[in-house]
mmCIF file of C-alpha atoms in Angstrom:
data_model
loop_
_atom_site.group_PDB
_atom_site.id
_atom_site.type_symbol
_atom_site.label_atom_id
_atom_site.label_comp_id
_atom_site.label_asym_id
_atom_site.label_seq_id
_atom_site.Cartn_x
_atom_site.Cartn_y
_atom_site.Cartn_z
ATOM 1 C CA UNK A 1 -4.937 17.782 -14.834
ATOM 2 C CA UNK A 2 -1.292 17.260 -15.976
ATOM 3 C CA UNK A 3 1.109 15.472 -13.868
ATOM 4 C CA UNK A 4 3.241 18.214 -11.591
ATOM 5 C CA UNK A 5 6.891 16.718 -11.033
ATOM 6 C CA UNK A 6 7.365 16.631 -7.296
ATOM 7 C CA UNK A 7 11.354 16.476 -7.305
ATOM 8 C CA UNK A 8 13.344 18.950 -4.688
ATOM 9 C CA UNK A 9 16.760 19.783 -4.940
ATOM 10 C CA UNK A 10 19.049 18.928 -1.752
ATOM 11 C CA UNK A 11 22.504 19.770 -1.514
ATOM 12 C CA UNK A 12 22.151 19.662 -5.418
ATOM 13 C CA UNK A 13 20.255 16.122 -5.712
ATOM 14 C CA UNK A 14 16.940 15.398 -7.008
ATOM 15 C CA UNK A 15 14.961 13.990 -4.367
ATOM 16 C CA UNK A 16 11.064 12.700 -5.209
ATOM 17 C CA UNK A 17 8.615 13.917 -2.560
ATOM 18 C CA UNK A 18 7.537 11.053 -0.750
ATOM 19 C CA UNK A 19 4.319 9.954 0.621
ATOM 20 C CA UNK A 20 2.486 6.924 2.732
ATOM 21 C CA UNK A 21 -0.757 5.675 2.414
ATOM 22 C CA UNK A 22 -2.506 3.888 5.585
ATOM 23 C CA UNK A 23 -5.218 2.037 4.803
ATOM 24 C CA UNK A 24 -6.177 -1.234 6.057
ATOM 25 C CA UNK A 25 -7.704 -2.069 2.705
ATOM 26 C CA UNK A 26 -5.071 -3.161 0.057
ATOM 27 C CA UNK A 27 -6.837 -2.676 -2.752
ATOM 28 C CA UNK A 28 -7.224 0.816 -1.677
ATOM 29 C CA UNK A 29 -3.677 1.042 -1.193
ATOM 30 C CA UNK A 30 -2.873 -0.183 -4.095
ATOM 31 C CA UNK A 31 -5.565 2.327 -5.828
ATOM 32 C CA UNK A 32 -4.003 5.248 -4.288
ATOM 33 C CA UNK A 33 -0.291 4.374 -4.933
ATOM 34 C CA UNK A 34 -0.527 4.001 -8.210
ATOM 35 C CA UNK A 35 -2.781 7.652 -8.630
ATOM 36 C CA UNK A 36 0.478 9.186 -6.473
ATOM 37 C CA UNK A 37 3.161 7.340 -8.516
ATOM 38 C CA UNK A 38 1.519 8.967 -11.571
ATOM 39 C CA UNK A 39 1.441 12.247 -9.865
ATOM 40 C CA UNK A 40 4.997 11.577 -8.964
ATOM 41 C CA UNK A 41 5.379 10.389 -5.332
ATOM 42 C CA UNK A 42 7.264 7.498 -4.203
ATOM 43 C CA UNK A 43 5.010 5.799 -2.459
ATOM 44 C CA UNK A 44 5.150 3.967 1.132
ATOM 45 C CA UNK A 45 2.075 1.670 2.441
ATOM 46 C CA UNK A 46 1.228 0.525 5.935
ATOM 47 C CA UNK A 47 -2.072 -1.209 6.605
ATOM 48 C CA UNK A 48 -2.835 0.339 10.091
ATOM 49 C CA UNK A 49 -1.766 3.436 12.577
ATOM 50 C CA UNK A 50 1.060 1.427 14.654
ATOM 51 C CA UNK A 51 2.804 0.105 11.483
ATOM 52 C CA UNK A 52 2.451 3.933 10.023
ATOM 53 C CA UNK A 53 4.303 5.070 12.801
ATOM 54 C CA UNK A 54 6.841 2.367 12.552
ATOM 55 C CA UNK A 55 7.229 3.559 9.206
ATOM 56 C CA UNK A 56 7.278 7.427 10.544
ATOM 57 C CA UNK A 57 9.672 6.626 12.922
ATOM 58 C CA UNK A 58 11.759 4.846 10.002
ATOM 59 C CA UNK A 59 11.579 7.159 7.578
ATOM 60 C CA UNK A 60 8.781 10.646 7.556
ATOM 61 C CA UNK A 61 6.936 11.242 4.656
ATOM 62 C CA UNK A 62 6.189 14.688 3.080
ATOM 63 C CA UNK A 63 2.209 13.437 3.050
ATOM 64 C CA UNK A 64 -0.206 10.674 4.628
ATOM 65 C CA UNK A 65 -3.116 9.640 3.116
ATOM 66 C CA UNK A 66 -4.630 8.381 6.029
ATOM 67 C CA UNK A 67 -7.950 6.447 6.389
ATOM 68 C CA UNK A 68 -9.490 6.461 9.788
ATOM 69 C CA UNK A 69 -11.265 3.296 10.607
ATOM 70 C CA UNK A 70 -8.196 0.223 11.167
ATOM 71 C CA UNK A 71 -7.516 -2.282 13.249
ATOM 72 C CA UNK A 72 -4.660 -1.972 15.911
ATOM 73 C CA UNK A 73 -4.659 1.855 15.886
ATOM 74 C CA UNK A 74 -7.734 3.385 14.144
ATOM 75 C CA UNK A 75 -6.414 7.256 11.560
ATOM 76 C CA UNK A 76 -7.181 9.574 14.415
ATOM 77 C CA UNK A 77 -4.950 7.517 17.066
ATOM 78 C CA UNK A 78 -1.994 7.827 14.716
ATOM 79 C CA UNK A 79 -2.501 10.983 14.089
ATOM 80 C CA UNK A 80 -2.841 12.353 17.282
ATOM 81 C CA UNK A 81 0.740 10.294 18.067
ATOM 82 C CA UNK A 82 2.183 11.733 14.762
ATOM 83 C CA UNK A 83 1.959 15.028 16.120
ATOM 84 C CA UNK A 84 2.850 14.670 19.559
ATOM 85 C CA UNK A 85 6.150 12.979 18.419
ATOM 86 C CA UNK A 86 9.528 14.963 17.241
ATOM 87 C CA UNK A 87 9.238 16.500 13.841
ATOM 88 C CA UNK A 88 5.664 14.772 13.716
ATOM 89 C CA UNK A 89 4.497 18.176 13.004
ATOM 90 C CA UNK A 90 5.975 18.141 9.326
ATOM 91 C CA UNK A 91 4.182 15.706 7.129
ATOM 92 C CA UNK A 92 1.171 17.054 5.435
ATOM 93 C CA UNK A 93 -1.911 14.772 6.512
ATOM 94 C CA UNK A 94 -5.047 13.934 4.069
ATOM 95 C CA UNK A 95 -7.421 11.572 6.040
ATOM 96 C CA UNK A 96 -9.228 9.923 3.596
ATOM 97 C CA UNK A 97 -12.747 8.056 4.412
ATOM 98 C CA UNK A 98 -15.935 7.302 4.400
ATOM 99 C CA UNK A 99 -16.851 9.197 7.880
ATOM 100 C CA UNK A 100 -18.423 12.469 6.444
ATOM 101 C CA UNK A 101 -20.506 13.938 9.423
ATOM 102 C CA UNK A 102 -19.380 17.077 10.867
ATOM 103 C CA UNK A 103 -17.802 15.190 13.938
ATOM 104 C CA UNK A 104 -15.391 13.295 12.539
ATOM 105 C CA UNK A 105 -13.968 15.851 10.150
ATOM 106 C CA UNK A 106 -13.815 18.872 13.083
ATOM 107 C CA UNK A 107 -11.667 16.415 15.594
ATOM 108 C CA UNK A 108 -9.153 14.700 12.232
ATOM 109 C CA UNK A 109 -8.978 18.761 11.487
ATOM 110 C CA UNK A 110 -8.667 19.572 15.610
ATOM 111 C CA UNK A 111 -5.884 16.555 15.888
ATOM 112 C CA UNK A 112 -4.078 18.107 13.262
ATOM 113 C CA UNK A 113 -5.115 17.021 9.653
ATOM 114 C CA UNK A 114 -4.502 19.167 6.724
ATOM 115 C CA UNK A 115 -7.786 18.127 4.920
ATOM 116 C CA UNK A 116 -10.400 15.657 4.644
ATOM 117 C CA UNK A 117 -11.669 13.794 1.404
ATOM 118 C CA UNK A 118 -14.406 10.890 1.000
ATOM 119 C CA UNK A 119 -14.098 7.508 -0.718
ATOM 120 C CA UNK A 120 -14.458 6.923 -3.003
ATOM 121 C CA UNK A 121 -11.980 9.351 -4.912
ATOM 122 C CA UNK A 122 -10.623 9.479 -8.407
ATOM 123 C CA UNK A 123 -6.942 10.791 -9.371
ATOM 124 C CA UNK A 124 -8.555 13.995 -10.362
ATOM 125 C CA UNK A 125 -10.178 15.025 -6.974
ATOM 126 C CA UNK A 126 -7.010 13.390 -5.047
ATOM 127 C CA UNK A 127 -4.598 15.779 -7.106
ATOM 128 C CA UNK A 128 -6.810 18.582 -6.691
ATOM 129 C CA UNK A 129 -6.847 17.647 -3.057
ATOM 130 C CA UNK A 130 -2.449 17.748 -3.018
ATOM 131 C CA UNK A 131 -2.567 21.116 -5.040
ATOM 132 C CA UNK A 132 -5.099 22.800 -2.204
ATOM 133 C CA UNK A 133 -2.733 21.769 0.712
ATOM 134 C CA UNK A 134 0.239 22.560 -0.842
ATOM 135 C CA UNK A 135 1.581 18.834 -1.351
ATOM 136 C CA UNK A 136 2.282 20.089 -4.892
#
């Protein structure tokens, strides 16, 4: 699949759609910035739920890629705060993990998630993933 250019025009300025990836792994971070830099994101990290919503709170992404098990705050705490906080109801939200039974995905869906998709993942499935939520 061919890279889709993600740039918006704002009061006539080209501005990249941006997107932050909470993981507490950093190789998986790492991973999945450089699949969304290719698809044309700029890319934020964070390593767990509180520091995502320091970076929220900073600055709010067009799309998470969130994983659900961290430390500090675990994917489904930060997303439940996400949403309860102003304009927390904007970002599109991919959780993005190895918890696959029918549980887990109904209350990350119930809490507000966009979509679910299991590690591992390859660019193909992840950009398939942004096209089917409407990130691109």
């Amino acid at each position: 699949m061919a890279a889709v250019p993600l740039e918006l025009v704002k009061s006539g300025v080209a501005v990249m759609k941006s997107c932050l990836v909470v993981d507490d792994s950093r190789v998986i971070r790492k991973v999945a910035r450089r699949m969304l830099e290719e698809i044309g994101f700029a890319v934020d990290e964070a390593g767990d739920g509180k520091e995502a919503l320091d970076r929220c709170a900073a600055h709010l992404p067009d799309f998470i890629l969130l994983d659900w098990n961290m430390p500090v705050m675990n994917g489904l705490e930060f997303l439940k705060a996400l949403r309860a906080a102003p304009d927390g109801g904007g970002p599109i939200v991919v959780f993005c993990t190895t918890e696959n039974d029918i549980e887990h995905i109904q209350a990350a869906l119930e809490a507000g998630a966009s979509e679910y998709i299991m590690k591992p993942f390859d660019r193909e499935i992840l950009e398939a993933k942004l096209v089917s939520v409407g990130a691109i």
